[in-house]
Coordinates of C-alpha atoms and ligand atoms in Angstrom, one line a residue:
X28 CA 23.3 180.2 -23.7
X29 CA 20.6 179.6 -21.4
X30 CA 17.0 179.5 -23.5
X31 CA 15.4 182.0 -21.0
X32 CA 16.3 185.7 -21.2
X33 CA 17.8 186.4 -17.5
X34 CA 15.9 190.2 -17.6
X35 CA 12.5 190.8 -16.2
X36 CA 11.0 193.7 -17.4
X37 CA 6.8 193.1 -15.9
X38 CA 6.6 195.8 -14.1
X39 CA 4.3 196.0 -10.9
X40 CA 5.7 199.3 -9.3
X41 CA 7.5 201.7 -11.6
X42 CA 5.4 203.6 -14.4
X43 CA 8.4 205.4 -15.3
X44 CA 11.4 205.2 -12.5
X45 CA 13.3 208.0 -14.3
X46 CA 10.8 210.4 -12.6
X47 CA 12.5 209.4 -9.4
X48 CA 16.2 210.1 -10.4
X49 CA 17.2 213.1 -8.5
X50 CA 19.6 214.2 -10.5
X51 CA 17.6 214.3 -14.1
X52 CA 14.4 214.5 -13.9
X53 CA 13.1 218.3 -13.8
X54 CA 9.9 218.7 -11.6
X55 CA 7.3 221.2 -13.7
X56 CA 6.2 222.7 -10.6
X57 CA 8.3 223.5 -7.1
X58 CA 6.3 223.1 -4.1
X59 CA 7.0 226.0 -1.3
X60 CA 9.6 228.1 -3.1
X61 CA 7.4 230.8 -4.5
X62 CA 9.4 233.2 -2.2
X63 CA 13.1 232.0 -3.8
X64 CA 11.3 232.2 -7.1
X65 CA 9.9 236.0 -6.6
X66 CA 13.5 236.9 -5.8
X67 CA 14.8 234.9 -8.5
X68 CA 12.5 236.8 -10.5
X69 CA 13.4 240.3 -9.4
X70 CA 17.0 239.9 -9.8
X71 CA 17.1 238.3 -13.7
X72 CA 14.2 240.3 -14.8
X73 CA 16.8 243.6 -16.3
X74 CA 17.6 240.8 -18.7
X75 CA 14.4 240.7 -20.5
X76 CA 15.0 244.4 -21.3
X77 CA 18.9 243.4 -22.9
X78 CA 20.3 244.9 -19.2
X79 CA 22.6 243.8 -16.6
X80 CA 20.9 241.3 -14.1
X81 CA 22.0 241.4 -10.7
X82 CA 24.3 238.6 -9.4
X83 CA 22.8 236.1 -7.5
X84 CA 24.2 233.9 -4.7
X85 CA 22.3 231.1 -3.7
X86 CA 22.8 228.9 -0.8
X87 CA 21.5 226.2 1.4
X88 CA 22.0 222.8 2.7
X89 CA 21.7 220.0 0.1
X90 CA 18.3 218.7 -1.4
X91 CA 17.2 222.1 -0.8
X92 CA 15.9 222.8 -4.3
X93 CA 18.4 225.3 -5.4
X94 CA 19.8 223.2 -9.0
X95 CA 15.6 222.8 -9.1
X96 CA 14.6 226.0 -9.3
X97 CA 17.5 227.2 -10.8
X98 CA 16.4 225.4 -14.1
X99 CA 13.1 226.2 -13.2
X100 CA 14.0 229.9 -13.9
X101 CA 16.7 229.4 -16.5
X102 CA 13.8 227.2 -18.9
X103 CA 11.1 230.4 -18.0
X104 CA 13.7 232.7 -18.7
X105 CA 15.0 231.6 -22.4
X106 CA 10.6 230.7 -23.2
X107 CA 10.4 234.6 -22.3
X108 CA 12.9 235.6 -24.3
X109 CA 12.2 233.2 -27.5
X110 CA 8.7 234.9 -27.5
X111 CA 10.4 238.5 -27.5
X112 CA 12.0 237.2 -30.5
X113 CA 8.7 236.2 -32.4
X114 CA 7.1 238.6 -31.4
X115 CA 9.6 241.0 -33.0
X116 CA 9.8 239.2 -35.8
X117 CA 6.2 239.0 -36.6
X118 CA 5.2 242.4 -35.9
X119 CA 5.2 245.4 -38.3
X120 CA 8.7 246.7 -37.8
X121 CA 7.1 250.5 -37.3
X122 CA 5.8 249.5 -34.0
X123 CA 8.3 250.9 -31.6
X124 CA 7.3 248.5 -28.7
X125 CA 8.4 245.2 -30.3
X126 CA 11.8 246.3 -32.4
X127 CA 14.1 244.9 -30.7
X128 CA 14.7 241.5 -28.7
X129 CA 17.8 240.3 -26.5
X130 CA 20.5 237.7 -27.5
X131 CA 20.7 235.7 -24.3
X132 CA 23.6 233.1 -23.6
X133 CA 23.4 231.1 -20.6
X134 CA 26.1 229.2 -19.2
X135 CA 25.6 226.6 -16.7
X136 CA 28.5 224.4 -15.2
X137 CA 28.4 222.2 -12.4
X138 CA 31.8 223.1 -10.7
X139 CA 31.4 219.7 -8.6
X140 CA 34.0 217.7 -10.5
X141 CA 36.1 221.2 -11.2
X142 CA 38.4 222.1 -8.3
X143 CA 40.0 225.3 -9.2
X144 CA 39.3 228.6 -10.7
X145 CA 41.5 228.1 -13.4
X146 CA 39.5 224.4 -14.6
X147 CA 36.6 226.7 -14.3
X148 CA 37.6 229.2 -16.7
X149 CA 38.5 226.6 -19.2
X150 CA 35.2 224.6 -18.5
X151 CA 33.7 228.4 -19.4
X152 CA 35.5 229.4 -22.4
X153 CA 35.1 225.7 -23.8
X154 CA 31.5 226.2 -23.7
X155 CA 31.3 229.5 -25.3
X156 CA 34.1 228.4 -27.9
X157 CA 32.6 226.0 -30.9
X158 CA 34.2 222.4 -31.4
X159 CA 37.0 224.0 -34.0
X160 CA 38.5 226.1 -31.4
X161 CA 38.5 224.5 -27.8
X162 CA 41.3 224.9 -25.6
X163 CA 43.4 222.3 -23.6
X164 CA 42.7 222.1 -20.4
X165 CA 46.5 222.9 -19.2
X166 CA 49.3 224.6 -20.1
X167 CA 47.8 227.7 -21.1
X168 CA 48.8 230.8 -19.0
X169 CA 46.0 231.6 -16.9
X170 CA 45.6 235.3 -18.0
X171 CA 45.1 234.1 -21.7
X172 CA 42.5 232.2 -20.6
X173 CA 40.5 235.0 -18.5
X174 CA 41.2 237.3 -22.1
X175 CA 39.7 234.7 -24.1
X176 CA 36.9 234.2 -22.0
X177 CA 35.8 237.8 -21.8
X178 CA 37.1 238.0 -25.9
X179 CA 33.5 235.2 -26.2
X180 CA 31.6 236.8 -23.9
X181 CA 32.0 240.0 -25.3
X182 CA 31.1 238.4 -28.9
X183 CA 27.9 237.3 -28.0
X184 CA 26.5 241.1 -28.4
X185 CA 23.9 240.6 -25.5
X186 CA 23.6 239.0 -22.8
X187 CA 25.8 236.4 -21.1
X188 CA 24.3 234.4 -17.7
X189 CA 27.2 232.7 -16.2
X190 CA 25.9 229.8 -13.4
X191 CA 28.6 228.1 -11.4
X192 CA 26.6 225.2 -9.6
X193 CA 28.2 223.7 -6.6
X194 CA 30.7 226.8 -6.6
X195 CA 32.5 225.9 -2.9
X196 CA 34.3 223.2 -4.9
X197 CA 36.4 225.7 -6.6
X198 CA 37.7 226.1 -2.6
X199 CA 39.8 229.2 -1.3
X200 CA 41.2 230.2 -4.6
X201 CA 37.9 232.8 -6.1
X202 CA 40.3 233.8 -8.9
X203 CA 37.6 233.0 -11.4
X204 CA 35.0 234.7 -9.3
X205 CA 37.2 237.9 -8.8
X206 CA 37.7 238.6 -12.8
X207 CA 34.0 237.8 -13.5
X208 CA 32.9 240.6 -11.0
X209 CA 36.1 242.8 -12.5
X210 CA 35.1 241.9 -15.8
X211 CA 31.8 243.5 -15.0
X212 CA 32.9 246.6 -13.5
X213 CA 36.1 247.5 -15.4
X214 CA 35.0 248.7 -19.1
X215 CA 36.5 245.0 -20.2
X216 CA 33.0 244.0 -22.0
X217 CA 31.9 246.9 -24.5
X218 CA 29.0 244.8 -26.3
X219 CA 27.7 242.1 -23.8
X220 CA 26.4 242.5 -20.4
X221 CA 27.8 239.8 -17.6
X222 CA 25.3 238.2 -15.0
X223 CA 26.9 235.8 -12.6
X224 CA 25.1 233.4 -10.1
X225 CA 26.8 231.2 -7.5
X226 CA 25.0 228.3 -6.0
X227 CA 26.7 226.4 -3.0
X228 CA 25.8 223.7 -0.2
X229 CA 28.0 225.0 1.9
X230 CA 27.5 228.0 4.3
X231 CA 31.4 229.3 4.9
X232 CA 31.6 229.9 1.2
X233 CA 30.3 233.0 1.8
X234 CA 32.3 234.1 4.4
X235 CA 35.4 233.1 3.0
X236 CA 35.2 234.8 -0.2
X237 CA 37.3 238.5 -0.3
X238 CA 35.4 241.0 0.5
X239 CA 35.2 242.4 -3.4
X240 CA 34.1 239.4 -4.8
X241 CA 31.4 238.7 -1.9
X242 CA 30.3 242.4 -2.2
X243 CA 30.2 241.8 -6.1
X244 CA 28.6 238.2 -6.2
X245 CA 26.5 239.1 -3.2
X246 CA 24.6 241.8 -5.1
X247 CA 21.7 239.7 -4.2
X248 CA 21.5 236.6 -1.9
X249 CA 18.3 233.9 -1.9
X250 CA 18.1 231.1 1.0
X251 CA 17.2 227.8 0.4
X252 CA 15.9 226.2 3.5
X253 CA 15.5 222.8 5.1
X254 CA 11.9 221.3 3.9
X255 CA 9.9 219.9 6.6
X256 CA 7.8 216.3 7.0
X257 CA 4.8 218.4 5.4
X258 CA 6.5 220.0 2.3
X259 CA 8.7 217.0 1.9
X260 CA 5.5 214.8 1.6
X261 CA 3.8 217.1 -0.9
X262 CA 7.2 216.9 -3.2
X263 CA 6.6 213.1 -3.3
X264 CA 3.2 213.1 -3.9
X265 CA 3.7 215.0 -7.1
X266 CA 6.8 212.4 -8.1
X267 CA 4.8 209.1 -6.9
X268 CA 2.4 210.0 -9.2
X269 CA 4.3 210.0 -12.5
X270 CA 6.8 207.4 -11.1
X271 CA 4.3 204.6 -9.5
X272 CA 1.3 203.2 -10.2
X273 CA -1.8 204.0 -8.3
X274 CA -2.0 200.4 -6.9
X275 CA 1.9 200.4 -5.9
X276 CA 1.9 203.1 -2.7
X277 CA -0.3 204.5 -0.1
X278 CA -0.1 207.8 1.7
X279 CA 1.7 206.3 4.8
X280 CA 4.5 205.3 2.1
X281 CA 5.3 208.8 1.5
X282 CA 5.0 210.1 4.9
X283 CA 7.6 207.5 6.4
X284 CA 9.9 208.1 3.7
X285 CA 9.2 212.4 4.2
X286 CA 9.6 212.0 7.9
X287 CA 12.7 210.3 8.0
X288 CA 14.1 212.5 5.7
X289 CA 13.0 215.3 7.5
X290 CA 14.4 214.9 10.7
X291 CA 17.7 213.8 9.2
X292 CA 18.3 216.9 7.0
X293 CA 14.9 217.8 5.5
X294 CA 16.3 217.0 2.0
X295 CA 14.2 216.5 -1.1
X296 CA 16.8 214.1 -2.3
X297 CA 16.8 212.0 0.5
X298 CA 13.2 211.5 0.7
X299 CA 13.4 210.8 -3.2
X300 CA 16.4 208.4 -2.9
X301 CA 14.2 206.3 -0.3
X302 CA 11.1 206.2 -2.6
X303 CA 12.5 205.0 -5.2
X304 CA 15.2 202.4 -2.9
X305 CA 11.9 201.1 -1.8
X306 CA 10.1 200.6 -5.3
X307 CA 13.3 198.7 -6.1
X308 CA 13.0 196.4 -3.4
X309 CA 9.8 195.3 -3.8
X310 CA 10.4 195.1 -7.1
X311 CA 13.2 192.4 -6.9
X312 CA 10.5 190.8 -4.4
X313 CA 8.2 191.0 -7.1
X314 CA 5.8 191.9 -5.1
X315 CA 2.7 194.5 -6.1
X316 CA 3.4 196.8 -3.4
X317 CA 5.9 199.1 -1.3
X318 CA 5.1 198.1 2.3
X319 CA 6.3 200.0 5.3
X320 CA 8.9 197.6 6.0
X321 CA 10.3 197.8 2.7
X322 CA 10.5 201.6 3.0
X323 CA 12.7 201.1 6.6
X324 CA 14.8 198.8 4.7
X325 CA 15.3 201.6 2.1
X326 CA 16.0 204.5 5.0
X327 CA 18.9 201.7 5.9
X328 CA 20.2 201.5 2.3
X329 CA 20.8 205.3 1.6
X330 CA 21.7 205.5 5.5
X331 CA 24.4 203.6 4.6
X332 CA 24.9 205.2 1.4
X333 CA 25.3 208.5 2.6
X334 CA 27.8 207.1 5.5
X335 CA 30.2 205.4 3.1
X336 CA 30.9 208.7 0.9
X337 CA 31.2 210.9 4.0
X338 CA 33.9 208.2 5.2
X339 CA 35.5 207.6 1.4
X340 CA 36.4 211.5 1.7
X341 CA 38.0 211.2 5.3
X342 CA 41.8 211.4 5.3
X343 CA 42.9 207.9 7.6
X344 CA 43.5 209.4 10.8
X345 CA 40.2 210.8 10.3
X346 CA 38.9 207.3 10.0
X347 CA 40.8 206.5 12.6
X348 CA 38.9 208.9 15.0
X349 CA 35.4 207.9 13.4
X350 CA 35.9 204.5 14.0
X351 CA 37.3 204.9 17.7
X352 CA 34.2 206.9 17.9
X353 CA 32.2 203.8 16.9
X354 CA 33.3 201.9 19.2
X355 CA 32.8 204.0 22.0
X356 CA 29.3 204.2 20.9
X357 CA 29.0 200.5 20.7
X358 CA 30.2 200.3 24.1
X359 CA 27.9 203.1 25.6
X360 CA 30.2 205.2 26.2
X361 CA 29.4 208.2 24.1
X362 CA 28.6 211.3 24.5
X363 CA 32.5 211.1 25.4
X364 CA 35.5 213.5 26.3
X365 CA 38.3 213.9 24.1
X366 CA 40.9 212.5 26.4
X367 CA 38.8 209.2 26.8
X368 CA 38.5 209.0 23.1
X369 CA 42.1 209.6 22.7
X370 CA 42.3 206.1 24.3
X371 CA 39.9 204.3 22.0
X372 CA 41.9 205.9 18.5
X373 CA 45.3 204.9 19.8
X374 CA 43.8 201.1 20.5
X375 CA 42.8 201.5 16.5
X376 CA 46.4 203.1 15.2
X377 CA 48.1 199.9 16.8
X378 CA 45.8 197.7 15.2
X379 CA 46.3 199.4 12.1
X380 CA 50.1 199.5 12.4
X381 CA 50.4 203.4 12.3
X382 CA 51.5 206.0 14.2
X383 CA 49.2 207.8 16.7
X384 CA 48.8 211.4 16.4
X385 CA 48.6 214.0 19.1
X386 CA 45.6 215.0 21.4
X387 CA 45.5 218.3 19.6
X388 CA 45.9 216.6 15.6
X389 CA 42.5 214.4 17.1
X390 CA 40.9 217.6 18.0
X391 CA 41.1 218.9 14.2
X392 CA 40.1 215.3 13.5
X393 CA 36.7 215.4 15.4
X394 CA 35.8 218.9 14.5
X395 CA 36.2 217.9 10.5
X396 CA 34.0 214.7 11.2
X397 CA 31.4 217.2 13.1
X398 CA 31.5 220.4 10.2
X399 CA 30.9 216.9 7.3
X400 CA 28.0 215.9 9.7
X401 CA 29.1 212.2 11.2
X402 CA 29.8 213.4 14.3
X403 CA 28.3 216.1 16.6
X404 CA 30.4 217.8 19.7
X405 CA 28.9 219.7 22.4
X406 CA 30.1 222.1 24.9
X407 CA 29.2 220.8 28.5
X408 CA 30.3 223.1 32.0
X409 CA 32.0 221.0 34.2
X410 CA 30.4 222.4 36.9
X411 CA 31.9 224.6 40.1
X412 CA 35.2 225.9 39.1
X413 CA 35.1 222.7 36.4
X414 CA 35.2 224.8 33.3
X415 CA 34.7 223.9 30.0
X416 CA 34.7 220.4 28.2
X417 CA 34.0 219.1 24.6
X418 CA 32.2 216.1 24.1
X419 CA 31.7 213.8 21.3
X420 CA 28.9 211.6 19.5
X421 CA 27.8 209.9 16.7
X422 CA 25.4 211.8 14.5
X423 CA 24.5 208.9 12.6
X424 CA 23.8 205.5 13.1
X425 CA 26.5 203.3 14.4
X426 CA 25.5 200.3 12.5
X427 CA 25.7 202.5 9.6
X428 CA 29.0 203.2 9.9
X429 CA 30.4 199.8 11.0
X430 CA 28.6 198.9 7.7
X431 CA 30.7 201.4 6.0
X432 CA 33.9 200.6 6.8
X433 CA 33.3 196.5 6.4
X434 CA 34.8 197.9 2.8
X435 CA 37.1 200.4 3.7
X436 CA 40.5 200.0 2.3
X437 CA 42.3 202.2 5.3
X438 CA 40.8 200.4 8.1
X439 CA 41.6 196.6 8.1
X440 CA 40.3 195.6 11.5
X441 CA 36.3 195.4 11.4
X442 CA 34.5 195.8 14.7
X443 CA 33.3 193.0 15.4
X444 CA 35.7 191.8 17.9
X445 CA 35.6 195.2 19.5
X446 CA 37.8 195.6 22.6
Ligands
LIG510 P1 20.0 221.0 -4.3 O1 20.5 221.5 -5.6 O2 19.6 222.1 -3.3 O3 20.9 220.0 -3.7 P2 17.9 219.8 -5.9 O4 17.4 221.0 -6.6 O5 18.9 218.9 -6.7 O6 18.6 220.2 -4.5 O7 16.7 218.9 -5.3 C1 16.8 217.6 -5.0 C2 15.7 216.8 -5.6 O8 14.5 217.2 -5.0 C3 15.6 217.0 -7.1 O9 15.2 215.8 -7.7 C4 14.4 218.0 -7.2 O10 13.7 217.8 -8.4 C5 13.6 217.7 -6.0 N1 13.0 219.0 -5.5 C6 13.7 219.8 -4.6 N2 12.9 220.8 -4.3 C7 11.7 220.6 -4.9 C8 10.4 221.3 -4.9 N3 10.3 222.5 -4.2 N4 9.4 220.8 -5.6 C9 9.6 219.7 -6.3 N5 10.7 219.0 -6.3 C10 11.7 219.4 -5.6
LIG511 MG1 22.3 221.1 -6.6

C-alpha cells in the first residue's frame, strides 16, 4: 500500500456539494411559482378540514419545478395538519373549535421506474401495507390488488393523498388511474376520503387519457412553465450560496450557466447540473475558482450527457436515422429532405450490416427523434404548384452526438471517416 492516502478532501469550491444535487436537495423557498403554489393551495386546502381535495394534474416540461413544489406543499401541508393535532390535544376539550383534527396519509411514488398500472398498484398497496404483510409484486390477480388497495385506504379513517410523480411512464394503460377516480366516486371508500395528483413531463399524457379519467384527474390542472435566463439565475443564486464559497463564483458564473440553460429548455436542472459540473472541474484542477471557461466546458459535459440517454432509449434504426442525420450535418447539408436523407441512412445500414427500412418506416423514425427533442422537422412550401415538404435538422449539437455514439453498442462505424 502506497504511504499517501490517494483522496483529497481540501476543499477550495464546495461548502456543501449536496446542495447542488438535483434530485435530493429540497430548496426552502421556490422562486417564481407563487401562482402554481396559490393553486396548489386552493385545491388541497378541503383537506385541512378532514374533506375531499380536488385532484390535481400537473404538467410541464422537465426542470420545471413541479417534484419541487410538490414537496414544497406536501412538507406545509403535514406542518399544518401536525399543529391541528396539538392544538387539539392541548386545548380544553369543551372548546368546539379545536375538537377534532384530520388523519392524513400521503403517498408519494415516483412511477419513473414503474411502467404499468398494475406495478403501480402494488408500489401503492406496499406502501400502505406494514413490512408483515407486503405483497409480491406478480402473480396476484389484478382485481385483488385494486380490493386491497382501497381495503388500506379505507382503513386509514381520514384522509389518503395519493401522488403519482412522473405518471406518463405508466403509458396508455390508465387502469390504475381509472379505479382511483372510480374508487372515489362509487361508495367503495366509506371512512377515508381519496385525493389523487398526477404530475407528468410529458404534454400528450393528457390527451391520451379516456375521457373519465381525464375528466376525474383533471378536476384541477396547474402549469409549470419554462424558466427564463432571469428566474433561472435567481434559482442559482439561492443554491451557490449554500453550495460554494463566496470566493469560488462570481455573478457572470451563474448567468452563463442560466443562459445556456435557458435557451436550451429553460430547465432548473440543467442550469444546476452545469454549476455544479463546473465546481467539479475546477476542483480536479485544484484551482480556487470556477472560471468562464470551466463553465463552457461543463455546458459540453451535460450536453453530452443529455445526448447519450436520449440516444440509449432509441430503437437501432432510430440510431440509424440520427446518425445519418449527423452526418448530413457534418457535411452541410442539413436542413435536409427526407428522400436525400433516405440516402445518407442506407449508406449507415450497409455499414452496419442490416437491412434498410422503407422511406415511410424513416418517416416514423424522424418524427420520434423530433417529439424526444434531437431533431427538429419543419414544414417548408415548395413554391408554385411545389406543395409541401418536410425537412430535417439537428436540434442539438452535432459534436454532441458523434460524442455519444463513440460508445454506442448499435452503431459500430464512428464518424470519423464520414463519407
Ligand atoms: P421537475 O420535477 O419539473 O422536473 P424539479 O422540481 O425536479 O423539476 O426541479 C429541478 C431542480 O431545480 C431541483 O433541484 C429543484 O430544487 C430546482 N428548482 C426548480 N424550480 C425551482 C424554484 N422555483 N426555486 C428553486 N429551486 C427550483
Ligand atoms: Mg420531477
Amino acid at each position: 500500500m502506497p504511504n499517501q492516502s490517494p483522496f483529497d478532501t481540501t476543499q477550495n469550491i464546495f461548502q456543501n456539494r449536496d446542495v447542488l444535487d438535483v434530485d435530493d436537495y429540497q430548496p426552502e423557498q421556490l422562486i417564481e411559482r407563487d401562482e402554481q403554489i396559490d393553486e396548489y393551495a386552493s385545491a388541497l386546502e378541503p383537506i385541512l378540514n378532514g374533506w375531499k381535495p380536488n385532484n390535481i394534474f400537473v404538467y410541464g416540461k422537465t426542470g420545471t419545478g413541479k417534484t419541487a413544489t410538490t414537496h414544497y406543499m406536501l412538507n406545509w401541508l403535514r406542518h399544518d395538519i401536525q399543529e391541528q393535532s396539538s392544538a387539539v390535544e392541548g386545548s380544553d376539550k369543551k372548546d368546539s373549535n379545536t375538537t377534532s383534527s384530520t388523519n392524513l396519509e400521503v403517498v408519494y411514488l415516483n412511477c419513473e421506474a414503474l411502467t404499468s398500472s398494475y406495478q403501480v398498484a402494488v408500489e401503492l398497496l406496499n406502501d400502505l401495507r406494514d413490512e408483515a404483510h407486503q405483497v409480491a409484486t406478480r402473480g396476484h390477480a389484478p382485481n385483488d390488488i385494486y380490493n386491497w388497495l382501497f381495503e388500506e385506504i379505507d382503513n386509514r379513517n381520514g384522509v389518503v393523498l395519493v401522488v403519482l410523480d412522473e405518471v406518463d411512464h405508466i403509458g396508455d394503460d390508465d387502469t390504475i388511474l381509472y379505479q382511483l377516480a372510480r374508487a372515489r366516486s362509487t361508495n367503495n371508500l366509506k371512512n377515508s376520503n381519496l385525493g389523487v395528483m398526477g404530475i407528468s413531463n410529458d404534454f400528450s399524457f393528457r390527451e391520451d387519457l379516456s375521457p373519465k379519467v381525464r375528466d376525474s384527474l383533471c378536476e384541477k390542472e396547474i402549469l409549470f412553465p419554462a424558466y427564463n435566463a432571469t428566474e433561472l439565475t435567481e434559482i442559482l443564486k439561492r443554491r451557490a450560496e449554500k453550495a460554494l464559497y463566496d470566493d469560488a463564483y462570481d455573478l457572470g458564473v451563474l448567468n452563463s450557466s442560466a443562459a445556456y440553460a435557458a435557451k436550451d429548455k429553460g430547465s432548473a436542472r440543467q442550469a444546476i447540473d452545469i454549476l455544479r459540473n463546473a465546481g467539479d472541474l475546477a476542483q480536479k484542477k485544484d484551482l480556487d475558482t470556477i472560471t468562464p471557461d470551466l463553465v463552457k466546458e461543463a455546458k459540453g459535459i451535460v450536453e453530452r450527457g443529455r445526448v447519450s440517454e436520449m440516444i440509449g432509449g432509441l430503437s437501432p434504426h432510430g440510431k440509424y436515422a440520427l446518425h445519418g442525420l449527423a452526418i448530413a450535418s457534418k457535411n452541410n447539408e442539413t436542413p435536409i429532405r427526407t428522400k436525400e436523407l433516405y440516402d445518407y441512412y442506407r449508406i449507415v445500414c450497409q455499414r452496419e450490416q442490416t437491412d434498410t427500412l422503407s422511406v415511410r418506416a424513416l418517416r416514423d423514425h424522424l418524427a420520434e427523434l423530433d417529439l424526444i427533442g434531437i431533431a427538429k422537422e419543419d414544414q417548408r412550401n415548395a413554391g408554385r404548384g411545389g406543395g409541401k415538404y418536410k425537412q430535417f435538422d439537428l436540434d442539438v449539437k452535432v459534436d454532441a452526438v458523434i460524442e455519444a455514439f463513440k460508445s454506442d453498442t448499435d452503431v459500430h462505424h464512428s464518424m470519423d471517416n464520414s463519407f
